[in-house]
Short mmCIF file of C-alpha atoms in Angstrom, two decimals:
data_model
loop_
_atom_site.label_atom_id
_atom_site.label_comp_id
_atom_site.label_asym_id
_atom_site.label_seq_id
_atom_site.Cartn_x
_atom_site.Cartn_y
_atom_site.Cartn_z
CA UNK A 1 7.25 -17.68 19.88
CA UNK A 2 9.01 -20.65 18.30
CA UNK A 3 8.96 -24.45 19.32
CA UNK A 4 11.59 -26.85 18.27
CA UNK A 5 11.23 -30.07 16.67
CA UNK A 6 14.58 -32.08 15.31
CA UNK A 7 16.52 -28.81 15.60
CA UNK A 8 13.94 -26.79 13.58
CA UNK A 9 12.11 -23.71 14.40
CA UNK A 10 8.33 -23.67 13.15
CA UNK A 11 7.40 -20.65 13.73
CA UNK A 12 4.19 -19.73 15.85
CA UNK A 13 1.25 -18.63 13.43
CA UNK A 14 -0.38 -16.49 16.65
CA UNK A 15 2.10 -14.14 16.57
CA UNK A 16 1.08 -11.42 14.11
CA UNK A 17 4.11 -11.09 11.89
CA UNK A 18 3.32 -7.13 10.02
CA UNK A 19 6.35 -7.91 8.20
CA UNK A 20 8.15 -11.13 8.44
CA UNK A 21 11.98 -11.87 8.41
CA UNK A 22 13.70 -15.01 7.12
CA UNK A 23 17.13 -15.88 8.66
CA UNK A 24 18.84 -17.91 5.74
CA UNK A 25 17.26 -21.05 7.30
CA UNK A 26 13.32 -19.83 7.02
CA UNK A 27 10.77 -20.44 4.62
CA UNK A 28 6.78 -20.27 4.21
CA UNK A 29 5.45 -22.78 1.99
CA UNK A 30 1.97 -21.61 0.46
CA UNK A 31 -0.92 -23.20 -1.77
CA UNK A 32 -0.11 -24.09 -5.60
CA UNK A 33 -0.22 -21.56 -8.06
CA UNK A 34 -1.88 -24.00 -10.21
CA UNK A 35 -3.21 -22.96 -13.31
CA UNK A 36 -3.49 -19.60 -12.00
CA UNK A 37 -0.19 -18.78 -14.11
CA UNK A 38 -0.86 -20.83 -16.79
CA UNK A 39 -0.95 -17.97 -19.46
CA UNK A 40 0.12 -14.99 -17.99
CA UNK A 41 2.28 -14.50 -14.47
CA UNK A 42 2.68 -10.79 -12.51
CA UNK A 43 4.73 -10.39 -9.52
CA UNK A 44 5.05 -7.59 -7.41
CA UNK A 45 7.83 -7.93 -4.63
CA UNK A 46 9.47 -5.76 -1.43
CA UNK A 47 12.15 -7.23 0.12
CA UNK A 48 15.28 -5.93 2.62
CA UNK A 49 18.15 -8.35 1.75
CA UNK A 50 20.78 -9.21 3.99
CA UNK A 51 22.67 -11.01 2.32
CA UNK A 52 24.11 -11.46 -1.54
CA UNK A 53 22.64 -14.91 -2.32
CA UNK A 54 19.52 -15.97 -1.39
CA UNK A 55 15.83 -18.22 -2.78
CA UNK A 56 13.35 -15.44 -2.42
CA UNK A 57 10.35 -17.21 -4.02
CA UNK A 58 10.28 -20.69 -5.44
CA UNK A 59 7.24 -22.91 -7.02
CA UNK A 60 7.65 -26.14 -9.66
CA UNK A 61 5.53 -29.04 -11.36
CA UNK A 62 7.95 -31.59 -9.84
CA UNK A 63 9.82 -32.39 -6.30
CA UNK A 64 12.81 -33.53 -8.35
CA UNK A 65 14.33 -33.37 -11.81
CA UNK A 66 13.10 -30.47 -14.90
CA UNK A 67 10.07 -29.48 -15.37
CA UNK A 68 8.16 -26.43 -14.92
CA UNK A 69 9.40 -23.60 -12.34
CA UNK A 70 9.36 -20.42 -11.68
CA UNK A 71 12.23 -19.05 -9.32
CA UNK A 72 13.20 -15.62 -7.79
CA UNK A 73 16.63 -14.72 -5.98
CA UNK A 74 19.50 -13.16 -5.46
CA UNK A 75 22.62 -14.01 -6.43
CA UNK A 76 26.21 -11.99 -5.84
CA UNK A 77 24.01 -8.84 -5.28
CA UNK A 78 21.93 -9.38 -8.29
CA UNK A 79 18.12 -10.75 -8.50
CA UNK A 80 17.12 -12.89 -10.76
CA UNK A 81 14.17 -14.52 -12.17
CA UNK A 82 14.35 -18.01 -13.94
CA UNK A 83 11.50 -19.75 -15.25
CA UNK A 84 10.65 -23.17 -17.35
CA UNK A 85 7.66 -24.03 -19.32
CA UNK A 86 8.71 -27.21 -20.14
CA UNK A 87 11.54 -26.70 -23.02
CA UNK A 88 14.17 -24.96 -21.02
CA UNK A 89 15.19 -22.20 -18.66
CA UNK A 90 14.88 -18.72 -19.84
CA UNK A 91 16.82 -16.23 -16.85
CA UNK A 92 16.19 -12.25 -16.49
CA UNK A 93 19.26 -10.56 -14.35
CA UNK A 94 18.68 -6.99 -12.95
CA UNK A 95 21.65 -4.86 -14.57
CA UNK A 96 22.95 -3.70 -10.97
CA UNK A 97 23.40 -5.27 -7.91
CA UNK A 98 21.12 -4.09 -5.14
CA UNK A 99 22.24 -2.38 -1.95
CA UNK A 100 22.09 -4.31 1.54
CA UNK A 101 19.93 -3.11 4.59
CA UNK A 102 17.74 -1.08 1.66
CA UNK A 103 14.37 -1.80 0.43
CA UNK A 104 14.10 -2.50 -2.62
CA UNK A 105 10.88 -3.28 -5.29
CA UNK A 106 10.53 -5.81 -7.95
CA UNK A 107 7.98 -5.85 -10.64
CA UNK A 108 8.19 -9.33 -13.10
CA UNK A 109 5.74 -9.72 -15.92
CA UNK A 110 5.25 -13.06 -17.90
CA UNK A 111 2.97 -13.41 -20.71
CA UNK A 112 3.51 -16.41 -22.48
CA UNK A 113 7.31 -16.80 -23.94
CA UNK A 114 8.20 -13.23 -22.65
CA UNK A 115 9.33 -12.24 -19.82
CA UNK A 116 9.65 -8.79 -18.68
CA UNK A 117 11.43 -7.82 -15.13
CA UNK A 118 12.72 -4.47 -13.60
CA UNK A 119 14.18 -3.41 -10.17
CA UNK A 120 13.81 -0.06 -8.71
CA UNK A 121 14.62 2.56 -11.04
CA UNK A 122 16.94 0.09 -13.04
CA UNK A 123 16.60 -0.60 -16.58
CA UNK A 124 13.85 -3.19 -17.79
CA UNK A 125 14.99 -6.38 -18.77
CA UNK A 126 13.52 -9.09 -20.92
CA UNK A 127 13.77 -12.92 -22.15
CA UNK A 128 12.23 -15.35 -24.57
CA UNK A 129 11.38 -18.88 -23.16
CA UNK A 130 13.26 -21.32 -25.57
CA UNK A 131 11.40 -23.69 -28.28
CA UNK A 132 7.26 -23.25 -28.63
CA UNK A 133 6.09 -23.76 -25.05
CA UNK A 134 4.09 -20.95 -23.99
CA UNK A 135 2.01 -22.35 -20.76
CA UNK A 136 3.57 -22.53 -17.48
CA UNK A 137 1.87 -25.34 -14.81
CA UNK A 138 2.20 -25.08 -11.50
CA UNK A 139 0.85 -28.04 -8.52
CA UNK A 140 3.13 -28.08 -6.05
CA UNK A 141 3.27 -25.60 -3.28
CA UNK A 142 5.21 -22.23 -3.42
CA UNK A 143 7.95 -21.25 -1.16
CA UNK A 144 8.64 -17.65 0.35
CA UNK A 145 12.28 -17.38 1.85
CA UNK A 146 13.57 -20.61 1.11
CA UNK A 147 12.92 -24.25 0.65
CA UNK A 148 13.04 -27.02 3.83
CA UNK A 149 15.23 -29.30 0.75
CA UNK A 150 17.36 -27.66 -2.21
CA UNK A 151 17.49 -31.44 -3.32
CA UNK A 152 13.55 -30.62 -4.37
CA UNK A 153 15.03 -27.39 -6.39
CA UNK A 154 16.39 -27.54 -10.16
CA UNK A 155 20.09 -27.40 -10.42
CA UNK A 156 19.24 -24.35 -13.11
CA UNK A 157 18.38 -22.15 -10.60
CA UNK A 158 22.06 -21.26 -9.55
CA UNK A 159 21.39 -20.12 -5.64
CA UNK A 160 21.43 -23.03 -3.00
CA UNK A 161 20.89 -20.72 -0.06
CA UNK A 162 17.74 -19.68 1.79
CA UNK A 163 17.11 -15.90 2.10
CA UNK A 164 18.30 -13.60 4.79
CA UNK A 165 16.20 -10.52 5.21
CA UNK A 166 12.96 -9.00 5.02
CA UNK A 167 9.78 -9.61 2.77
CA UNK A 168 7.17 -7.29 3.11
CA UNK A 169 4.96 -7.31 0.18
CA UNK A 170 4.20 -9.92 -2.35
CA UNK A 171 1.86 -9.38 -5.01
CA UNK A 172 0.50 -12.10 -7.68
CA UNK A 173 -1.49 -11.39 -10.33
CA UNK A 174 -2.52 -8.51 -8.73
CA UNK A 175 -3.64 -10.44 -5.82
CA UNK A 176 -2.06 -9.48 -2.63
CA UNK A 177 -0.41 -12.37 -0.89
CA UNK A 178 -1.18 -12.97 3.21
CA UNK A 179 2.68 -14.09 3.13
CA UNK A 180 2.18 -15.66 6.94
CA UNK A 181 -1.24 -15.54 7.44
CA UNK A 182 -2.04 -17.24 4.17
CA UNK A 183 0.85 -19.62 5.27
CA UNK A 184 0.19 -23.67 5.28
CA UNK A 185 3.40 -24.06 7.58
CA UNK A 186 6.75 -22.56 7.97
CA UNK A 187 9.86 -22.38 9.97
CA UNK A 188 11.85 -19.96 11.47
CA UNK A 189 10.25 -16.89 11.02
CA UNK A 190 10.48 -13.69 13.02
CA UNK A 191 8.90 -9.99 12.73
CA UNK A 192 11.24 -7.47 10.84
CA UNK A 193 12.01 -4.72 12.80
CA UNK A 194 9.18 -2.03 11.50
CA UNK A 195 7.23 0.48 12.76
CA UNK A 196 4.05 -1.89 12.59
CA UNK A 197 5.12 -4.40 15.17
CA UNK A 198 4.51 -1.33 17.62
CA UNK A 199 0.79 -1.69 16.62
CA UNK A 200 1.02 2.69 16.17
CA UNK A 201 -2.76 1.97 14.19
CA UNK A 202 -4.21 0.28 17.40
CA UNK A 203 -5.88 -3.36 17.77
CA UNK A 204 -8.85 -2.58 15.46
CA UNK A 205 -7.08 -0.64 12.59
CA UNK A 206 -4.68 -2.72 10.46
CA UNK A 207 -1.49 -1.20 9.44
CA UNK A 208 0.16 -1.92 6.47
CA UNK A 209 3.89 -1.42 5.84
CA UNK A 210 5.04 1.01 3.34
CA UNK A 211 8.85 0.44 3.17
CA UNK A 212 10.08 2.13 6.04
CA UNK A 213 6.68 3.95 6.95
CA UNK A 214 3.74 2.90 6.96
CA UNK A 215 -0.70 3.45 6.27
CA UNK A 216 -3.51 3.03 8.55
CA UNK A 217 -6.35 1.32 6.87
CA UNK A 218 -9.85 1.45 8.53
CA UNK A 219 -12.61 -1.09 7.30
CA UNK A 220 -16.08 -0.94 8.63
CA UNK A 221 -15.05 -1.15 11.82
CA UNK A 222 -13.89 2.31 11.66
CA UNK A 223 -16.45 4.58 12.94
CA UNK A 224 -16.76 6.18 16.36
CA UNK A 225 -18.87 8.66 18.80
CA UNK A 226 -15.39 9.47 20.56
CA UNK A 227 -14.15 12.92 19.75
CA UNK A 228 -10.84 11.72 19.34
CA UNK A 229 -8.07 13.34 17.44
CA UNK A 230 -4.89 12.97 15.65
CA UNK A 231 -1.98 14.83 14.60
CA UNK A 232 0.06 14.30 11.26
CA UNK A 233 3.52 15.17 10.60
CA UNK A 234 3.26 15.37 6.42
CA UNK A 235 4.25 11.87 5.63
CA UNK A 236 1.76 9.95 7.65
CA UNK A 237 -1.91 9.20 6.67
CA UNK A 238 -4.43 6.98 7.11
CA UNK A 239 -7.25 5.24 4.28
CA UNK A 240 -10.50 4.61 5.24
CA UNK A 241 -11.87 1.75 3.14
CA UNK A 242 -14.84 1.27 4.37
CA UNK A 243 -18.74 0.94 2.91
CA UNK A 244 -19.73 3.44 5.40
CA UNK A 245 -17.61 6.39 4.54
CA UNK A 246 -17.11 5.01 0.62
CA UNK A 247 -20.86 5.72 -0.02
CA UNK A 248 -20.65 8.95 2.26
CA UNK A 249 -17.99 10.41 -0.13
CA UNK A 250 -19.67 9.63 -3.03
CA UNK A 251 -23.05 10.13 -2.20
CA UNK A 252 -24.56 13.13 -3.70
CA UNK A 253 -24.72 15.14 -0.79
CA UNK A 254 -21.58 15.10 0.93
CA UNK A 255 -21.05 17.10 4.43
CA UNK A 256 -17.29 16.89 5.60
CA UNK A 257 -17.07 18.53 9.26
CA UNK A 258 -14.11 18.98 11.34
CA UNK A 259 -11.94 20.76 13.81
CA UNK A 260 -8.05 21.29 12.47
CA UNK A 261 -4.79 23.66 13.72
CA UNK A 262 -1.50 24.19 12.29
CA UNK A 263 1.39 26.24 11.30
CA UNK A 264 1.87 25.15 7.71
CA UNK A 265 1.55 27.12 4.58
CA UNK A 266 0.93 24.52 2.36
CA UNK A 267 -0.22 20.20 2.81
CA UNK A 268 -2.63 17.69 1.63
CA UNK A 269 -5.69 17.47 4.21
CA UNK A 270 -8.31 15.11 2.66
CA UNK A 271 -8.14 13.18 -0.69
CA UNK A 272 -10.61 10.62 -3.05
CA UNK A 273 -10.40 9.78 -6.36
CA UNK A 274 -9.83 6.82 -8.81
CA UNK A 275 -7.51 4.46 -8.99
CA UNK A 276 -7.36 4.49 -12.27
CA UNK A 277 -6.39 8.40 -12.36
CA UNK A 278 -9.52 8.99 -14.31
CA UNK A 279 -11.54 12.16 -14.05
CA UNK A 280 -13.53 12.21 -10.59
CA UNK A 281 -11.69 13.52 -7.49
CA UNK A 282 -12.21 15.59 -4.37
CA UNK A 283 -8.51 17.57 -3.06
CA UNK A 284 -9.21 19.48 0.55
CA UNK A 285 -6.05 21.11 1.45
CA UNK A 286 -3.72 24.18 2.39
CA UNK A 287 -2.37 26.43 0.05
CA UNK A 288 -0.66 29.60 1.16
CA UNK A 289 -1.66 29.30 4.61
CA UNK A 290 -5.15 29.02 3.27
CA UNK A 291 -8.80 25.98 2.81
CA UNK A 292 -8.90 25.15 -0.77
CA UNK A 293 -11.27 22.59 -1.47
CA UNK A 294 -10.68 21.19 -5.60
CA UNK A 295 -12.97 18.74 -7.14
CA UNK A 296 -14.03 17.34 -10.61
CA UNK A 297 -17.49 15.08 -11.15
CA UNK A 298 -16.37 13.86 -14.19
CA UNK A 299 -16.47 17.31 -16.32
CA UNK A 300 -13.60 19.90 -15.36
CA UNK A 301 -11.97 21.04 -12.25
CA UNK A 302 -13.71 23.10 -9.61
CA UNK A 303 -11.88 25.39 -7.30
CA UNK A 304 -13.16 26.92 -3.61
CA UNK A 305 -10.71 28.44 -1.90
CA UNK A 306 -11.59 30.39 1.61
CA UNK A 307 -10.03 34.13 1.26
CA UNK A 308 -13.00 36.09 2.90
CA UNK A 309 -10.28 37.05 5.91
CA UNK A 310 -7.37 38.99 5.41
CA UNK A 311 -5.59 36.46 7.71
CA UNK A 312 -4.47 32.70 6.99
CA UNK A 313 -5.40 29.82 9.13
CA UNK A 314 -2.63 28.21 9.86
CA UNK A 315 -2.05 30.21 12.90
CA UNK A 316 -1.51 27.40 15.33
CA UNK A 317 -5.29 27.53 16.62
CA UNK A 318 -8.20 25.67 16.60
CA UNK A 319 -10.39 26.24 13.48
CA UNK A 320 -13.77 24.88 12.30
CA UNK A 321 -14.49 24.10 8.64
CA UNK A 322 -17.38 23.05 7.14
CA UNK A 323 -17.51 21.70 3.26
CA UNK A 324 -20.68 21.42 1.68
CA UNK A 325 -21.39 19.46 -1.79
CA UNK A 326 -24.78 19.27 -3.15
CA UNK A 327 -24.75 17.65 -6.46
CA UNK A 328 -22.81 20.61 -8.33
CA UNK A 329 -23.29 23.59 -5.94
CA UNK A 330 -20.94 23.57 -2.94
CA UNK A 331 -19.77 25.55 -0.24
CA UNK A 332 -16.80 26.08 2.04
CA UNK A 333 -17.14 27.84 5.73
CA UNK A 334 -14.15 28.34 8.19
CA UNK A 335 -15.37 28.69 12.04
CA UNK A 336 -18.45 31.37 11.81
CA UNK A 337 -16.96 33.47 9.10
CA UNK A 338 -18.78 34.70 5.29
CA UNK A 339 -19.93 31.08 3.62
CA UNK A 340 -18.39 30.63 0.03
CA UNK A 341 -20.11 29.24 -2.79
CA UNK A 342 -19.23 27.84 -5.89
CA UNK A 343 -21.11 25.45 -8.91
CA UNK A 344 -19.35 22.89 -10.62
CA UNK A 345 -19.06 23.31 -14.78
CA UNK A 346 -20.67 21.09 -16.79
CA UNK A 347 -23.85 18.71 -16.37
CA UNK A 348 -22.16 15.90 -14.34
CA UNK A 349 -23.57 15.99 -10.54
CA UNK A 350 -21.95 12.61 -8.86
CA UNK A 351 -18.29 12.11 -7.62
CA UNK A 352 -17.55 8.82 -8.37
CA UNK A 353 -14.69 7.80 -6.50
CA UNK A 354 -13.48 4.39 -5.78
CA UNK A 355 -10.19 4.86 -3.52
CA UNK A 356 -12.14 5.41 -0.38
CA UNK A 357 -11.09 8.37 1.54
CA UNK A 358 -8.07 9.38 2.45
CA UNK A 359 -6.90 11.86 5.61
CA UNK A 360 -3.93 13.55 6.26
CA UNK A 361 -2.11 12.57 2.61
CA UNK A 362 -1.77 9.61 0.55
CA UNK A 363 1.24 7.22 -0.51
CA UNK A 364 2.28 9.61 -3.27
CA UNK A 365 0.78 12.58 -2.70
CA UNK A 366 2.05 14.36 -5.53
CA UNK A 367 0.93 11.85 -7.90
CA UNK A 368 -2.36 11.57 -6.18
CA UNK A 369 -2.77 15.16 -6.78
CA UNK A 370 -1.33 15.69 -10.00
CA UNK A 371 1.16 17.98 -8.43
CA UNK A 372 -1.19 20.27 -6.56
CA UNK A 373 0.45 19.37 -3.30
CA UNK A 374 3.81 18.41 -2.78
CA UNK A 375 3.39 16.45 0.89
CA UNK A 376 0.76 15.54 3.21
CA UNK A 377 -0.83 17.68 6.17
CA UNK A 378 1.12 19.03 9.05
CA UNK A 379 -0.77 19.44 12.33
CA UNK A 380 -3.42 18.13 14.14
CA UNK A 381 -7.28 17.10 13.18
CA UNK A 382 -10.34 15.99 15.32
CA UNK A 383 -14.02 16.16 15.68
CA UNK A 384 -14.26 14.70 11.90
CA UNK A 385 -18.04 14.40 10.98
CA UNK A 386 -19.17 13.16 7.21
CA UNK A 387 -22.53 14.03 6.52
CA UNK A 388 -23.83 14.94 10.42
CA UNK A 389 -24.73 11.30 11.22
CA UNK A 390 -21.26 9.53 10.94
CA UNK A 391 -18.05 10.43 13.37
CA UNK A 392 -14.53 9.25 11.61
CA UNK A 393 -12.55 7.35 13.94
CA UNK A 394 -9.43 9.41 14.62
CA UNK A 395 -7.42 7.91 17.37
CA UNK A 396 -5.92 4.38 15.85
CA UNK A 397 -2.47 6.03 17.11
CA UNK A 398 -1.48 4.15 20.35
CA UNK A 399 1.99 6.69 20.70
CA UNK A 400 2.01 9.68 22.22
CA UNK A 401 3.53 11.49 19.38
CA UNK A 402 0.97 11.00 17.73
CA UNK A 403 -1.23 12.53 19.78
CA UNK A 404 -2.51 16.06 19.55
CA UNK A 405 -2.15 18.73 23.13
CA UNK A 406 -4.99 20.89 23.30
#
């Protein structure tokens, strides 16, 4: 909803905007940087453009004449990033122009004089500010979009158009931005056509845009008695945060519990590590049509995999597993069949993960994985217990193809 005031738009902050869309005459104006950049500045940006020109992201020290600024936009199909400390403009310009209708990502790093920026998968480039300022001060607001007057901007930055397109993620300083939420006003603003805006998590599950897909991300609020279930089609997931299943995972007696069917050979069921790729990890999956459970406490790789049965599992039935880890001894069961057992090597006896847990395949599962898997789970999950007491919440899906038959 929009209401109009001297032929503007503001837009209505009710209205949950997943991913928001500027129309050339939009912007969001935000809270100062401040000092926050004074030494050091990282920005990580997804954007859809429409258009060739456009101010994606603007903040300075003054409403009018040189000073401080930092300044992000496009400009004949390029993006470009031009900042001041004080002693003159320094500009980075991505090699290539970017495609229209595409998303695209944009990583810029600024540590003192340098500046380091790269687009995509095109080649890094980097700029010296000029003369022997190194600190970059920033009190006046920051604008997302576009600015309500390009009088206020600095005639260095070369664009004198708003943006026309998408924004879905902004990052600063590693902090992610609430680009509306976090909003102090704004004007004509809309929701970006995404899979989001159809609410497929539910009302109590938030969903966070990936591009063109998208995550399902469960906070404490994610636990139910309901024995609800789910299908995945090996590119959707969803990442339980929580406290309650965090110190479930990591605890050291873990239980995992649930009911599963499918068809594929191969695909990533159940995932935690670290986000810093270190050591500890837990990998449940399929491999050859077979449960392989793969985990490391911090001293070498353990494999279970379930082979007691001539036949694979992925027959397009309902199976029961049951995964038991008790400090290093662990054991794998599928429906009533033989139980296998395995000990960890070496003396370690906690997995300590700090990704929280993920179900059905991550945003990179190769990566994630090291190349074990290749995608994410096909087929359908429910009845997903962690340690007998606590039943995962299953059904934040609200479309029906989503939804498993029985």
């Amino acid at each position: 909803m929009t209401t109009q005031y001297d032929n503007t738009y503001v837009f209505d902050f009710n209205i949950f905007h997943h991913v928001p869309s500027f129309n050339g005459s939009s912007y969001l104006r935000h809270p100062a940087l401040g000092d926050s950049a004074l030494s050091w500045l990282d920005l990580d940006i997804v954007f859809k453009t429409q258009s060739i020109d456009g101010l994606i992201l603007y903040e300075g020290y003054q409403k009018y004449g040189s000073a401080d600024f930092i300044s992000v936009y496009m400009i004949d199909g390029h993006v470009e990033f031009t900042f001041d400390l004080g002693t003159g403009t320094a500009s980075l310009r991505s090699p290539w122009t970017v495609s229209l209708g595409e998303w695209h990502r944009l990583w810029i790093s600024r540590t003192g004089k340098l500046a380091v920026m790269r687009v995509d998968n095109q080649p890094e480039v980097q700029v010296l500010s000029p003369e022997a300022f190194t600190q970059l001060s920033l009190p006046l607001s920051m604008y997302i979009g576009g600015v309500p007057d390009f009088d206020t901007v600095p005639a260095q930055i070369k664009v004198r158009t708003s943006f026309k397109g998408c924004i879905q993620k902004v990052t600063i300083n590693e902090k992610p931005l609430q680009i509306v939420r976090g909003a102090l006003s704004g004007a004509n603003v809309a929701n970006c056509p995404h899979p989001c805006v159809a609410k497929p998590c539910g009302d109590d599950v938030q969903c966070v845009p990936i591009f063109d897909k998208y995550k399902c991300v469960c906070d404490r609020r994610c636990n139910s008695s309901d024995g609800d279930q789910v299908s995945f089609d090996g590119t959707s997931f969803v990442h339980y945060t929580g406290h309650e299943v965090q110190q479930r995972i990591t605890d050291g007696h873990l239980d995992i519990n649930m009911r599963f069917r499918t068809t594929a050979l191969t695909g990533l069921i159940l995932w935690t590590g670290r986000s810093d790729r270190s050591a500890d990890f837990l990998a449940l999956g399929l491999q050859d049509g077979r449960i392989e459970v793969t985990y490391d406490l911090g001293s070498g790789e353990t494999v279970l995999r379930y082979n007691t049965t001539g036949l694979p599992i992925n027959d397009g039935h309902w199976h029961r597993m049951k995964f038991t880890r008790d400090e290093r001894l662990s054991s794998l069961t599928i429906d009533n069949g033989t139980k296998m057992i395995t000990i960890s090597t070496g003396r370690l006896k906690q997995l300590n993960t700090n990704t929280g847990l993920y179900l059905g395949g991550t945003e990179d599962v190769e990566k994630s994985t090291g190349k074990r898997y290749r995608k994410g789970f096909v087929g359908c999950i429910s009845d997903f217990i962690l340690n007998t007491d606590y039943q995962v919440k299953l059904s934040w899906s609200t479309g029906t193809e989503r939804v498993c038959i029985s």
